[in-house]
Structure formats: C-alpha cells, structure tokens
XYZ file of C-alpha atoms in Angstrom:
713
model
C 0.000 0.000 0.000
C 1.140 3.493 -0.822
C 0.346 6.792 0.734
C -1.121 9.500 -1.514
C -1.739 13.043 -0.371
C -4.802 15.088 -1.322
C -2.601 17.504 -3.227
C -1.187 14.567 -5.109
C -4.699 13.483 -5.998
C -5.444 16.875 -7.500
C -2.326 16.659 -9.665
C -3.276 13.205 -10.909
C -6.885 14.085 -11.624
C -5.870 17.182 -13.541
C -3.323 15.264 -15.584
C -5.619 12.390 -16.474
C -8.455 14.793 -17.157
C -6.184 16.759 -19.479
C -5.259 13.526 -21.239
C -8.924 12.801 -21.922
C -9.474 16.319 -23.248
C -6.404 16.074 -25.491
C -7.458 12.696 -26.892
C -10.962 13.948 -27.493
C -9.762 17.181 -29.053
C -7.561 15.287 -31.491
C -10.535 13.196 -32.461
C -12.708 16.282 -33.007
C -10.057 18.141 -34.988
C -9.356 15.225 -37.255
C -12.854 13.804 -37.633
C -12.161 10.288 -36.429
C -14.675 7.577 -37.270
C -14.322 5.784 -33.922
C -17.665 5.607 -32.169
C -18.662 6.822 -28.732
C -22.053 6.125 -27.212
C -24.897 6.436 -29.708
C -27.796 4.338 -30.927
C -25.504 1.656 -32.365
C -22.284 2.246 -30.415
C -20.632 0.851 -27.317
C -21.033 2.592 -23.988
C -18.116 2.766 -21.536
C -19.009 2.446 -17.853
C -17.328 3.783 -14.726
C -14.625 1.097 -14.977
C -13.577 2.640 -18.301
C -14.490 -0.355 -20.466
C -17.708 -1.569 -22.160
C -20.397 -1.460 -19.504
C -23.508 0.187 -18.122
C -22.407 2.156 -15.034
C -20.591 -0.129 -12.567
C -21.655 -3.362 -14.263
C -20.052 -4.808 -17.434
C -21.792 -5.669 -20.691
C -20.928 -8.188 -23.421
C -20.398 -5.460 -26.028
C -17.136 -4.819 -27.855
C -15.732 -1.644 -29.370
C -14.566 -1.389 -33.000
C -11.350 -3.351 -33.555
C -8.254 -1.375 -32.577
C -10.094 1.389 -30.733
C -8.253 3.241 -27.964
C -10.358 4.847 -25.242
C -9.297 7.123 -22.411
C -11.766 7.924 -19.646
C -11.994 9.629 -16.276
C -14.805 8.776 -13.855
C -15.714 9.992 -10.386
C -18.381 9.149 -7.849
C -18.396 9.515 -4.084
C -14.925 8.909 -2.625
C -13.636 7.248 -5.798
C -12.067 8.483 -8.994
C -10.727 6.301 -11.779
C -8.759 6.966 -14.972
C -8.651 4.163 -17.538
C -6.967 3.384 -20.840
C -8.766 0.646 -22.817
C -7.635 -1.001 -26.039
C -9.657 -3.297 -28.288
C -6.789 -5.740 -28.857
C -8.665 -7.959 -31.310
C -12.273 -7.858 -32.541
C -13.275 -9.866 -29.437
C -10.555 -9.227 -26.821
C -10.117 -5.948 -24.939
C -7.700 -4.922 -22.196
C -7.773 -2.029 -19.732
C -5.344 -0.318 -17.390
C -6.855 1.764 -14.579
C -5.557 4.020 -11.828
C -8.088 4.277 -9.003
C -7.977 6.517 -5.938
C -10.277 6.188 -2.923
C -10.516 8.781 -0.143
C -10.063 7.652 3.477
C -10.180 3.948 2.714
C -7.744 3.315 5.579
C -6.593 5.226 8.666
C -3.056 5.229 7.378
C -3.626 6.817 3.954
C -5.516 9.948 2.946
C -6.029 8.503 -0.518
C -5.422 4.895 -1.434
C -4.256 4.597 -5.045
C -4.427 1.297 -6.878
C -3.377 0.197 -10.373
C -5.482 -2.500 -12.013
C -5.528 -4.514 -15.242
C -8.726 -5.903 -16.750
C -9.461 -8.291 -19.631
C -12.712 -9.066 -21.423
C -13.358 -11.599 -24.190
C -16.560 -11.915 -26.198
C -16.971 -15.669 -26.612
C -20.219 -15.405 -28.616
C -21.286 -12.488 -30.789
C -24.894 -11.373 -31.028
C -27.200 -13.105 -33.496
C -30.811 -12.724 -34.546
C -31.987 -14.661 -31.473
C -28.896 -15.228 -29.323
C -27.273 -12.568 -27.132
C -23.632 -11.628 -27.161
C -21.783 -13.387 -24.325
C -18.513 -12.271 -22.752
C -16.255 -13.405 -19.934
C -14.079 -10.960 -18.023
C -11.459 -10.474 -15.310
C -11.129 -7.291 -13.246
C -7.926 -6.505 -11.335
C -6.437 -9.880 -12.224
C -2.837 -8.814 -11.607
C -3.145 -6.033 -9.026
C -3.501 -5.808 -5.272
C -6.784 -7.738 -5.359
C -8.803 -4.918 -3.807
C -11.031 -4.633 -6.896
C -10.751 -8.225 -8.080
C -13.821 -9.804 -9.660
C -14.788 -12.059 -12.531
C -17.963 -12.276 -14.571
C -19.910 -13.923 -17.345
C -22.341 -11.526 -19.005
C -24.855 -11.547 -21.865
C -26.226 -8.541 -23.790
C -29.060 -8.545 -26.340
C -30.441 -5.779 -28.532
C -34.223 -5.536 -28.701
C -35.135 -3.310 -31.573
C -32.960 -0.401 -32.632
C -32.776 1.424 -29.292
C -32.947 -1.035 -26.371
C -30.164 -3.284 -25.060
C -30.680 -5.654 -22.122
C -27.844 -7.121 -20.039
C -27.659 -9.868 -17.409
C -24.737 -11.642 -15.797
C -23.101 -13.643 -13.030
C -20.268 -12.267 -10.946
C -17.606 -13.461 -8.509
C -15.467 -11.537 -6.016
C -16.684 -7.953 -5.608
C -19.403 -8.731 -8.118
C -20.850 -11.327 -5.722
C -21.005 -9.179 -2.599
C -24.659 -8.281 -3.361
C -27.537 -10.354 -4.805
C -25.859 -13.688 -4.054
C -27.492 -16.783 -5.535
C -26.523 -18.862 -2.523
C -24.110 -20.859 -4.668
C -20.377 -21.128 -4.120
C -17.631 -22.540 -6.331
C -14.892 -23.451 -3.880
C -13.071 -21.175 -1.454
C -11.923 -17.703 -2.468
C -8.792 -16.164 -0.964
C -9.576 -12.470 -0.463
C -6.018 -11.498 0.515
C -4.934 -8.047 -0.641
C -1.330 -8.023 -1.913
C 0.207 -4.773 -0.706
C 2.836 -4.473 -3.457
C 0.449 -5.583 -6.237
C 1.580 -7.137 -9.487
C 0.807 -10.711 -8.447
C -1.316 -12.886 -10.726
C -4.260 -13.854 -8.516
C -5.437 -16.815 -10.604
C -6.264 -18.778 -7.446
C -9.300 -16.515 -6.967
C -10.756 -16.660 -10.462
C -14.392 -17.748 -10.560
C -14.224 -18.991 -6.980
C -16.468 -18.280 -4.040
C -20.094 -17.058 -3.978
C -21.906 -16.107 -7.175
C -23.889 -12.881 -7.543
C -26.311 -11.676 -10.191
C -26.486 -8.319 -11.941
C -28.327 -6.826 -14.863
C -29.502 -3.668 -16.547
C -30.486 -1.928 -19.714
C -29.627 1.040 -21.858
C -32.169 2.783 -24.012
C -31.303 5.337 -26.695
C -33.763 8.193 -26.075
C -32.262 10.036 -29.059
C -29.254 9.507 -31.302
C -27.122 11.271 -28.671
C -28.876 10.743 -25.323
C -29.062 7.301 -23.677
C -30.770 6.170 -20.484
C -28.783 3.690 -18.336
C -30.164 1.596 -15.476
C -28.616 -1.334 -13.631
C -29.031 -3.708 -10.707
C -25.535 -3.915 -9.178
C -23.978 -6.937 -7.476
C -21.181 -4.901 -5.825
C -22.040 -4.090 -2.210
C -18.920 -1.916 -1.680
C -18.324 -3.735 1.595
C -14.988 -2.138 2.536
C -16.179 1.367 1.609
C -19.419 0.966 3.551
C -17.633 -0.369 6.627
C -15.347 2.674 6.543
C -18.353 4.992 6.321
C -17.131 6.666 3.146
C -20.062 5.364 1.075
C -23.659 4.707 2.129
C -24.766 1.722 0.059
C -28.493 2.402 0.390
C -29.635 0.631 -2.778
C -28.276 -1.742 -5.442
C -29.958 0.311 -8.185
C -28.053 2.850 -10.295
C -29.466 5.120 -12.992
C -27.791 7.525 -15.369
C -27.775 9.427 -18.636
C -25.056 9.361 -21.274
C -24.705 12.138 -23.836
C -22.555 11.955 -26.977
C -20.933 15.382 -27.252
C -19.220 14.200 -30.441
C -18.970 10.783 -32.133
C -15.714 10.363 -30.180
C -16.546 11.963 -26.834
C -19.292 11.049 -24.380
C -20.284 12.240 -20.910
C -22.214 10.272 -18.290
C -24.096 11.497 -15.217
C -25.457 8.960 -12.727
C -27.117 8.540 -9.328
C -25.248 5.683 -7.639
C -26.347 3.309 -4.856
C -29.003 5.669 -3.525
C -26.265 7.779 -2.012
C -24.246 9.934 -4.410
C -23.893 11.309 -7.905
C -21.279 10.193 -10.386
C -19.726 11.734 -13.475
C -17.665 10.285 -16.326
C -16.126 11.394 -19.611
C -14.638 9.191 -22.332
C -12.682 9.970 -25.489
C -12.049 7.510 -28.307
C -9.587 7.223 -31.149
C -9.101 4.425 -33.671
C -5.730 3.877 -35.413
C -7.588 2.231 -38.306
C -9.117 5.600 -39.208
C -6.441 8.182 -40.097
C -7.198 11.859 -39.912
C -6.773 12.230 -43.677
C -7.680 9.062 -45.544
C -5.016 8.496 -48.192
C -2.978 11.549 -47.129
C -2.744 15.087 -48.470
C 0.858 15.112 -49.706
C 1.804 16.657 -53.030
C 1.314 14.485 -56.111
C 4.339 12.587 -57.432
C 5.960 13.166 -60.784
C 4.334 11.230 -63.622
C 6.161 8.263 -65.107
C 8.037 9.234 -68.271
C 7.487 6.857 -71.166
C 10.564 6.057 -73.232
C 10.656 7.355 -76.811
C 10.557 4.940 -79.739
C 13.823 3.409 -80.949
C 13.652 5.484 -84.115
C 13.252 8.687 -82.118
C 16.328 7.987 -79.912
C 18.449 5.327 -81.579
C 21.558 6.315 -79.587
C 19.752 6.101 -76.267
C 18.320 2.654 -77.017
C 21.632 1.295 -78.313
C 23.548 1.991 -75.123
C 26.275 3.755 -77.055
C 25.469 6.897 -75.088
C 27.880 5.722 -72.384
C 30.819 6.212 -74.747
C 29.240 9.171 -76.566
C 29.798 11.884 -73.988
C 26.612 11.563 -71.960
C 28.442 10.384 -68.858
C 27.204 9.257 -65.453
C 28.331 12.361 -63.487
C 25.757 14.503 -65.252
C 23.013 11.940 -64.701
C 24.076 11.467 -61.081
C 23.850 15.203 -60.357
C 20.408 15.563 -61.948
C 19.161 12.454 -60.158
C 20.397 13.693 -56.761
C 18.617 17.028 -57.220
C 15.308 15.416 -58.191
C 15.528 12.965 -55.279
C 16.235 15.731 -52.762
C 12.938 17.411 -53.679
C 11.163 14.193 -52.700
C 12.934 13.802 -49.345
C 15.344 11.146 -50.651
C 19.140 11.304 -50.553
C 21.356 9.757 -53.227
C 24.238 7.889 -51.555
C 25.851 6.140 -54.512
C 25.130 4.946 -58.029
C 26.406 2.480 -60.592
C 25.349 2.575 -64.237
C 25.672 0.356 -67.291
C 23.852 0.487 -70.614
C 21.043 -1.754 -69.291
C 21.127 -1.487 -65.482
C 21.102 1.312 -62.904
C 21.700 0.701 -59.193
C 20.883 3.473 -56.744
C 21.772 3.516 -53.045
C 19.524 5.974 -51.229
C 18.416 7.234 -47.838
C 14.731 7.728 -47.071
C 14.302 10.671 -44.696
C 10.624 11.402 -45.288
C 8.339 8.422 -45.903
C 7.245 6.107 -43.062
C 5.823 3.819 -45.775
C 9.020 2.700 -47.477
C 6.975 1.456 -50.444
C 6.018 5.079 -51.109
C 9.704 6.042 -51.190
C 10.318 3.280 -53.741
C 7.387 4.480 -55.835
C 8.612 8.065 -55.888
C 12.130 6.928 -56.739
C 10.796 4.737 -59.565
C 9.086 7.730 -61.155
C 12.236 9.818 -60.894
C 14.354 7.034 -62.367
C 12.013 6.711 -65.352
C 12.853 10.331 -66.201
C 16.571 10.317 -65.354
C 18.051 7.437 -67.374
C 18.413 6.863 -71.143
C 16.050 4.335 -72.795
C 18.459 1.376 -72.849
C 18.445 1.138 -69.032
C 15.888 -1.622 -68.461
C 16.479 -2.673 -64.835
C 16.437 -0.482 -61.728
C 17.978 -1.694 -58.461
C 17.060 0.508 -55.499
C 19.078 -0.221 -52.341
C 17.904 1.492 -49.168
C 20.684 2.555 -46.817
C 19.958 2.818 -43.075
C 22.635 4.097 -40.659
C 25.114 3.663 -43.511
C 24.156 -0.012 -43.999
C 22.681 -1.248 -47.301
C 19.646 -3.041 -45.854
C 17.544 -4.220 -48.795
C 17.688 -4.108 -52.587
C 14.501 -3.824 -54.626
C 14.722 -4.878 -58.279
C 12.070 -3.362 -60.564
C 11.797 -3.746 -64.356
C 11.507 -0.360 -66.020
C 8.936 -1.707 -68.476
C 6.638 -2.551 -65.537
C 6.851 1.023 -64.236
C 5.753 2.318 -67.629
C 2.961 -0.183 -68.111
C 1.458 -0.377 -64.589
C 1.355 3.265 -63.479
C -2.449 3.322 -63.481
C -2.999 -0.298 -62.434
C -3.516 -1.636 -58.877
C -0.298 -1.603 -56.851
C -0.475 -5.368 -56.387
C 0.391 -5.895 -60.052
C 3.650 -3.990 -59.567
C 4.416 -6.028 -56.429
C 4.051 -9.253 -58.453
C 6.959 -8.277 -60.740
C 9.167 -6.765 -57.992
C 12.031 -8.680 -56.361
C 13.505 -8.109 -52.889
C 17.110 -9.176 -52.375
C 19.744 -8.880 -49.656
C 22.317 -6.442 -51.098
C 25.132 -8.853 -50.199
C 23.542 -11.534 -52.407
C 23.187 -9.252 -55.406
C 25.925 -8.906 -58.064
C 26.860 -5.248 -58.196
C 28.940 -3.039 -60.404
C 31.392 -0.659 -58.685
C 29.413 2.065 -56.903
C 30.359 5.724 -57.269
C 29.726 7.800 -54.164
C 27.438 10.787 -54.668
C 29.044 14.182 -54.233
C 28.307 15.642 -50.783
C 26.749 12.466 -49.385
C 29.393 12.328 -46.611
C 30.095 13.739 -44.175
C 26.492 14.514 -43.264
C 25.541 16.748 -40.336
C 22.044 17.019 -38.850
C 20.715 18.704 -35.753
C 17.395 19.540 -34.127
C 16.041 21.306 -31.048
C 12.587 20.581 -29.684
C 10.640 20.844 -26.426
C 10.384 17.746 -24.258
C 8.138 16.576 -21.441
C 9.521 13.842 -19.213
C 6.992 12.400 -16.765
C 7.329 9.971 -13.867
C 4.056 8.247 -13.005
C 2.752 6.382 -9.938
C 5.155 7.966 -7.458
C 4.277 7.126 -3.819
C 4.117 10.828 -2.934
C 2.648 12.223 -6.154
C 0.954 10.283 -8.963
C 2.786 12.349 -11.553
C 5.989 14.340 -11.648
C 7.274 15.984 -14.800
C 10.139 18.021 -16.236
C 9.674 20.432 -19.135
C 12.537 21.742 -21.208
C 14.438 21.759 -24.484
C 16.276 18.820 -26.026
C 18.903 19.006 -28.734
C 20.016 16.168 -31.009
C 23.194 16.077 -33.103
C 24.229 13.507 -35.695
C 27.451 13.613 -37.682
C 27.847 10.784 -40.192
C 31.541 10.688 -40.966
C 31.383 7.857 -43.509
C 28.933 5.081 -44.417
C 28.114 3.297 -41.158
C 30.283 5.520 -38.934
C 28.576 8.271 -36.971
C 28.864 10.471 -33.915
C 25.621 11.160 -32.046
C 24.717 13.258 -29.050
C 21.622 14.297 -27.130
C 21.506 17.009 -24.464
C 18.651 18.439 -22.384
C 18.052 21.788 -20.729
C 15.363 21.624 -18.044
C 13.274 24.787 -17.796
C 10.972 23.686 -14.994
C 9.853 20.532 -13.247
C 9.792 18.499 -10.044
C 11.201 15.071 -10.974
C 14.275 15.827 -8.874
C 12.012 15.999 -5.786
C 11.404 12.262 -6.072
C 13.013 10.495 -3.138
C 15.360 7.637 -4.104
C 13.727 4.242 -3.665
C 15.416 1.931 -1.181
C 14.835 -1.719 -0.367
C 17.587 -2.086 2.204
C 20.203 -2.256 -0.550
C 18.703 -5.463 -1.921
C 19.790 -4.353 -5.408
C 22.309 -1.862 -6.798
C 20.549 1.479 -7.462
C 20.672 1.367 -11.278
C 17.279 3.031 -11.975
C 15.722 3.960 -8.627
C 18.097 6.945 -8.439
C 16.685 8.463 -11.654
C 15.716 11.727 -9.925
C 19.369 12.443 -9.143
C 20.033 12.710 -12.879
C 17.331 15.343 -13.312
C 19.790 18.255 -13.525
C 19.135 21.556 -15.237
C 21.619 20.544 -17.944
C 21.985 16.886 -18.826
C 24.263 15.310 -21.397
C 21.981 12.393 -22.192
C 24.328 10.689 -24.625
C 27.553 11.188 -26.577
C 28.681 8.164 -28.557
C 30.477 6.895 -31.635
C 28.551 4.235 -33.563
C 29.659 1.828 -36.252
C 26.975 -0.019 -38.220
C 27.819 -2.677 -40.798
C 26.313 -5.371 -43.014
C 29.329 -7.704 -43.181
C 27.622 -10.787 -44.629
C 24.375 -11.883 -46.179
C 21.516 -11.500 -43.638
C 23.959 -10.395 -40.899
C 24.055 -6.889 -39.412
C 26.330 -5.525 -36.677
C 26.722 -2.471 -34.511
C 29.290 -1.208 -31.995
C 28.703 1.885 -29.832
C 31.238 3.539 -27.531
C 30.782 6.488 -25.187
C 28.092 7.888 -22.938
C 25.399 5.494 -24.148
C 22.478 6.840 -22.097
C 21.917 9.331 -19.313
C 22.859 6.876 -16.504
C 25.493 4.612 -18.070
C 28.467 4.814 -20.398
C 30.787 2.217 -21.887
C 30.878 -0.018 -24.930
C 28.053 -2.093 -26.440
C 28.103 -4.557 -29.314
C 25.176 -6.068 -31.187
C 24.647 -8.601 -33.973
C 21.434 -9.442 -35.826
C 20.552 -12.241 -38.225
C 17.510 -11.531 -40.374
C 16.517 -12.806 -43.809
C 14.322 -10.402 -45.805
C 11.577 -12.950 -46.429
C 11.497 -14.510 -42.939
C 8.976 -13.603 -40.250
C 11.547 -14.221 -37.520
C 14.983 -12.904 -36.568
C 17.624 -13.581 -33.914
C 19.921 -11.082 -32.250
C 22.430 -10.756 -29.420
C 23.799 -7.796 -27.484
C 26.538 -7.489 -24.883
C 27.778 -4.366 -23.121
C 30.283 -3.364 -20.490
C 29.028 -0.183 -18.815
C 29.789 1.989 -15.818
C 27.362 4.172 -13.923
C 27.686 7.857 -14.747
C 28.166 10.622 -12.199
C 25.102 12.551 -11.014
C 26.535 16.042 -11.503
C 29.635 15.804 -13.721
C 28.395 15.033 -17.267
C 31.746 13.367 -18.088
C 32.353 11.587 -14.770
C 31.682 8.025 -13.598
C 30.839 6.286 -10.331
C 32.299 3.031 -9.027
C 29.537 0.671 -10.169
C 30.187 -1.284 -13.374
C 28.481 -4.316 -14.901
C 28.506 -6.630 -17.904
C 24.986 -6.867 -19.280
C 23.505 -8.436 -22.380
C 20.687 -10.398 -23.962
C 19.883 -12.899 -26.645
C 16.734 -11.792 -28.469
C 14.173 -13.530 -30.631
C 11.723 -11.635 -32.836
C 8.591 -12.997 -34.485
C 5.972 -11.499 -36.774
C 2.906 -13.639 -36.066
C 0.867 -12.074 -38.861
C -2.509 -10.350 -38.559
C -0.759 -7.345 -37.055
C 0.840 -9.054 -34.039
C 4.551 -8.996 -33.283
C 6.453 -10.557 -30.385
C 9.916 -10.212 -28.889
C 11.671 -12.271 -26.210
C 14.890 -11.012 -24.566
C 16.778 -13.372 -22.257
C 19.896 -12.384 -20.344
C 21.529 -10.298 -17.631
C 20.181 -6.908 -16.569
C 21.869 -3.828 -15.134
C 21.414 -4.861 -11.486
C 23.183 -8.183 -12.260
C 19.873 -10.041 -12.172
C 19.074 -12.734 -14.751
C 15.728 -13.149 -16.466
C 13.627 -12.460 -19.535
C 11.413 -9.762 -21.046
C 8.406 -10.666 -23.188
C 6.886 -7.977 -25.427
C 3.759 -8.261 -27.557
C 2.617 -5.489 -29.924
C -0.452 -4.959 -32.053
C 0.826 -3.182 -35.160
C -1.234 -1.334 -37.737
C -0.017 -0.951 -41.305
C -0.172 2.844 -40.985
C 2.583 2.857 -38.343
C 0.578 2.732 -35.099
C 1.819 0.306 -32.443
C 0.102 -0.576 -29.182
C 1.760 -3.129 -26.944
C 2.702 -4.371 -23.504
C 5.745 -5.962 -21.930
C 6.641 -7.820 -18.740
C 10.028 -8.685 -17.226
C 10.614 -11.480 -14.741
C 14.058 -11.982 -13.202
C 15.548 -13.821 -10.240
C 14.825 -10.788 -8.030
C 12.167 -11.770 -5.422
C 8.960 -9.738 -5.581
C 9.541 -8.333 -2.101
C 12.995 -7.073 -3.087
C 11.695 -5.550 -6.320
C 9.176 -3.394 -4.417
C 5.806 -1.983 -5.446
C 4.498 -3.724 -8.550
C 6.471 -6.944 -7.845
C 8.048 -6.983 -11.334
C 8.630 -4.609 -14.237
C 5.794 -4.271 -16.743
C 4.258 -1.578 -18.860
C 2.189 -0.412 -21.798
C 3.633 1.396 -24.797
C 1.995 3.266 -27.648
C 3.753 4.622 -30.734
C 1.812 7.178 -32.785
C 3.017 8.167 -36.289
C 2.835 11.921 -36.783
C 1.804 11.571 -40.434
C -1.419 9.846 -39.275
C -2.493 13.155 -37.703
C -1.210 15.697 -40.230
C -1.739 13.783 -43.488
C 1.692 14.520 -44.995
C 4.645 12.077 -44.943
C 7.071 12.298 -42.040
C 9.076 9.607 -40.285
C 8.474 11.199 -36.853
C 6.551 9.380 -34.133
C 5.269 10.292 -30.689
C 5.724 7.601 -28.055
C 3.844 7.083 -24.804
C 5.067 4.621 -22.168
C 3.064 3.746 -19.066
C 5.090 1.633 -16.679
C 5.897 1.081 -13.050
C 7.978 3.463 -11.017
C 11.667 3.213 -11.845
C 12.879 0.100 -10.074
C 16.211 -1.679 -10.170
C 15.060 -5.193 -11.005
C 14.716 -5.975 -14.703
C 16.395 -2.710 -15.774
C 17.915 -2.812 -19.264
C 20.359 -0.472 -20.987
C 18.423 2.296 -22.759
C 20.151 2.208 -26.141
C 18.680 4.107 -29.074
C 19.002 2.833 -32.628
C 19.059 -0.894 -31.961
C 19.508 -2.975 -35.092
C 16.197 -4.814 -35.363
C 13.960 -1.776 -35.693
C 16.374 -0.141 -38.129
C 16.610 -3.200 -40.354
C 13.011 -4.347 -40.080
C 11.381 -1.033 -41.008
C 13.092 -1.089 -44.412
C 12.718 -4.852 -44.890
C 10.581 -6.847 -47.295
C 7.696 -7.661 -44.956
C 7.204 -4.050 -43.866
C 7.458 -2.775 -47.435
C 4.907 -5.309 -48.653
C 2.497 -4.473 -45.800
C 2.247 -0.891 -47.062
C 2.719 -1.557 -50.763
C -0.611 0.122 -51.473
C 1.216 3.456 -51.184
C 3.695 2.638 -53.987
C 1.953 4.882 -56.530
C 1.139 7.670 -54.004
C-alpha cells in the first residue's frame, strides 16, 4: 500500500483529465470515425471499459479502438486506458484513488488490469456473451470475474444480465459457491491472482440502456457490488443496489455520463475515443508525385536505345547530379550509383516516408525520367545508418505499363534481395553524401508516473540532437537536455535495504538543469548476407556509459529474426556530465523476434540486466499498417517480488503514434507514450537508441509489402 496526499490526488486528476481532453480534441479536430455512445455504439461504464455504469456488458468496441476515460463518484475516482486488442478481446489499465479507505492513507491509489473476451457475438436470437477479469494482476482490492450476456431488442434497447464473482458477488448472491476464495490483498500488487478466479459465492447483476435520441441514452442497472470495505469505513452509504444515469454523446468520439449511484451519491464520467484504423486524412494530403516518363521509340532515340550513349559523352556524373537534385525534392538522398547500358543501381536514404513502399514508388518515377532508354532494370538499395539493408529490383517496363494499375500488379513483378547476395557493379559515391551533419532542437516533457508521494511528476525543457555521419556506417551522435521547470528531482530515491544496486531507482538524481543524455560513436555494418552488426562507444544513455556490441541475423523474407547484445558499462556521475561512479556491470541479452501475422509482433529477450539479475522480457505489440503500435511488456528476473518493491516486477504499456497519421503529410516522426511502473532496479535494461532490429526491419521486405498500397502515391 502506498500513501497519496490530497494535493497529489489533485495533480493526478488534472493530468488524467487533461489527457482525456487532449485525446478527445484530437478526435474532433481530425474527424475520427471511432464511435462513442450512440444508438448503435458501445457505452463505456465507470470502470472505463464496455459497460452500463458499474456493471459490465458483453459489447465490444470497434477493432483497434483506444479509449481514455476519467470517472468519479463519491470517494472514488478512476482513470482508464482501454484497447480493443482484437475484434473480441479488450484490455484495460486503470488508476483508481479512494478517499479515506484506511486510517493510514488519505487517498489509497491502486493500479489495475482488466481483460474481457466476447466468446459469442450477437445473433438474430442469441445474445452476445462475454467473460471478463477485473484486477487480475493487481492488489486484489477490486478483483472480480464475470460472465455476461447482452441482447439488442429493436434499434434502441439493449438488455444485459450476468453472473459475478469476487466484488461482483457481494450483493444479490445466488446462494451458490464454487470453492473457497482467498480475499487477501497483496500490498505491493503485481501478483497474478489466478487462485481466486471464478471462486467463491456467485452474484447476479443486470440492466439496460435505451437510446432516447441519437445522442442521449438512459442507463439503469441492478448492481452486485455491495462496496463492503467502503461501507464499513463509512465513506459510502450503500443504500440501494440500483443505479441510474444518462449518457450524452458530445461528439462521435466523446461522451459524458451522469449517474445517481447506490441511492447515495452522484457520479460523473467522460470518455474519449480514437481508432488507429481511421487516419485523420484518408489516403494523405501530400503533393502528387511526378508522372512516369514513357521512353521514346527506338527510331526517335536510336543512340539512347543502343547503349552507345555511355561512350558518346553523356556520362554518369551529369546523370548522377540531376538524379540527386530530383531525389532531394522528394525527401530522398542519393548515396551512390552504378550505371551500365542496361542497369542502374541506386543507393539511397529515405528521410521522409514512413511507408518505405512510397519512397520506392517516388524513386521509380524519378528514375524513369533520369536514365536513357536502354536502361531496363532499376535496383534501389535502401541505406539505413550507412548499412545497405535491402535491394529492390524493378523492371523499367513494368513502371511504364502499370502506373495506373492496382499496386499489387507492380508487387508481383518486384524482387527483394539482400544487397550482399546481389551482383553489383562498382558504386560511385554521390558528391556531398558524406560527411552529413544534422541537428534539431525541440521541447520535451519527461513524466514519472505512480510515485508514492505524487501520482505524476514531470520536467519540461528543451532537447537538442546532433548527428554527424563521418562515412557510411560511422557516426557520432549526441543528445543534451536543458530543463526549464519541473519536479522530478524531488522524487526520493527508492530503497529496499540495498537489496539491489541502485541502477534506476536513483533516476531523480540525474534530473539536472543541464543533462548530457548521450555522446557516442557508432559503427553499423552489413558484413555478410543477412547479418548486421553495430558497436557503440561512449556515454550510451543518461545513466550509463561504456561499450556495447550487437549482432542481428535476419533474412528479408522470414517472419523471424535472432539477435544478441553485450555491453560493459559503468554508472555515470550525477553532476559531472563526463564523470563516472564506481559501479560497473557486464549486461547483455539474446533476443528472438517474431511477426505472427494479422498485425501481431512478439519479442523475447533473455539475459543479464543492469542490477546483475538474470531473467527475460516478453513484449507483444499490435501493429497497424499505418505505423501505429500498441503493446505491452513484462520482465521477470531472479529478483524476489519483495525485493523488487511496489508492482512486484517490471511491466508496462507502450503506444507509438506516427505523426503523419495526424497531419496527413509524410514524415518519419513518431510520438511515443510509455506507461510503466515506477523506476525500479530489477529488470532494468540499458536504454540504447538505434538498436539494429527496428532499423533493419522497417526497411525490410515484410514491412514494405504491408504498405505496398502506397507505392503509386
């Protein structure tokens, strides 16, 4: 259990409330098609997932929908993030605070995870049926399980009934019991409480919602939650099991709910929805590409078709210069080129297009205009961090013939090859390609969530990034931060009686006004077919410096890959940006990657962590072919739960949002959100940017094919 002050509660409520407003505002500004509550939509209850008020329903949201809600009634407030993982499976993460639940704490804050699965969808006569778990890996305070059915009657009425266990059996018990239920509350949370599932007494609940208009819905329910602990504490008067409310759809993506709960108090909720499947600008609003240039007839350009132009004064330097200029206008950089009478090979960098197929399409159009008629084969090799990652072989005749045909026809005649397996003529480096210097300055917001003394702490400032590519594969990179304001440094260092070295729990001590986050030399290479390597030396991240090496094996056509990383690092000084402390460690992992298809991707890392603990991290992501990623991870090591501290083990939720999805024009930028436990020492991994797998995979065959529909854009 963790103490929370009333001031801390206000900070958390304001932050989560702001998050809901921001999510809803984005939806309004960009006209998302995700549905909030309406005559045919899914209502979100006070638990932040499909439900009436306190009771669940068997409904599901549209596949992929993200929902953020904030709800409050009586002494309780709850903020919830819900994701429709598959068409039938949804998951939720909630942060719930209750006033005066114990003598020791002003506000008791609790993190919970919920799952719901619709085992039967609704038919003409049958209801939809779902099974769910609430707080299945938390402290157990809110733990319950249920089986629920929902049926539509006409266009406006939906009726729900269900059976509940745990909290959902504390009222309206049937007098039945399925074994003994252990009601122990785990103070540190994070423990899978499977021994409780569907055990103990069984309660009944039910309700209905009726669409009075297309925007206004009446909600009524018979609750099976008696709020025993809250009633015993006198913070809630459970006078009745009946709850009634009204839900109003402010916008198709934002709904508000008002309710009278348990004959005692009023409740209020607001939910905002966003669906990655529905971009703000369908198809994008970027400028149109150049048209494909058809080759002249042989009689009109006999020299060009013969190939004699190579010896006739029209040399490659002139073509190379014109090609580089045209590519630069499209956000592509020419690295090198080789040219014969029938074949042109182009090494390029893609700095603009998150859909690499679109970069290939734009380059194909440019190439059709840049080379004489005898050049029949184009080989486009994408270079990432100085490494040639993948070669795409496209017949020029196909570009000319298929410009106005479905993109799939072009894919059928396109080949993807590892550059090391492809015969190549000597490449001529483009003028000015190296050295290459890039820099940027942008605002940053660094937040620490779920702190025992304040649910959120944050630093706001400016962050600068420098990159100097000396030669292909060799670069110098640096990141520095200037904090303008914030309170992360007020966070007290976590201590568990020195059970583990303080490798992450001392994060606040690195929250200086000026921070040299990283300063490193990096060498990337593609030394053999399907093999990629990287070595980094320097200040690798804001807490550790040293040397790290990585190797990756990945075939372009395979759904799986294998990698390994090892590093020797030393802990950096708190105040001196170039100094070190006494603690050093050898850390490293063997990693397996798997694309399961249907938008799911997994990663397993096994090895030694920064606190010298051994274990594994499992990550599972739902990926959308427009660049969105929503996933979760969990790390289990040989550190006992009691030594790890609150949360028992490291776990979290991560969301990656492509900026082009919001603005409609191509950009490789993303915005990332990570929700995880407080910084703990167990399961802590080196925070290296630019790891090989993401760099190689994004430009690889599978990713290119997934977004091939943008080839002609």
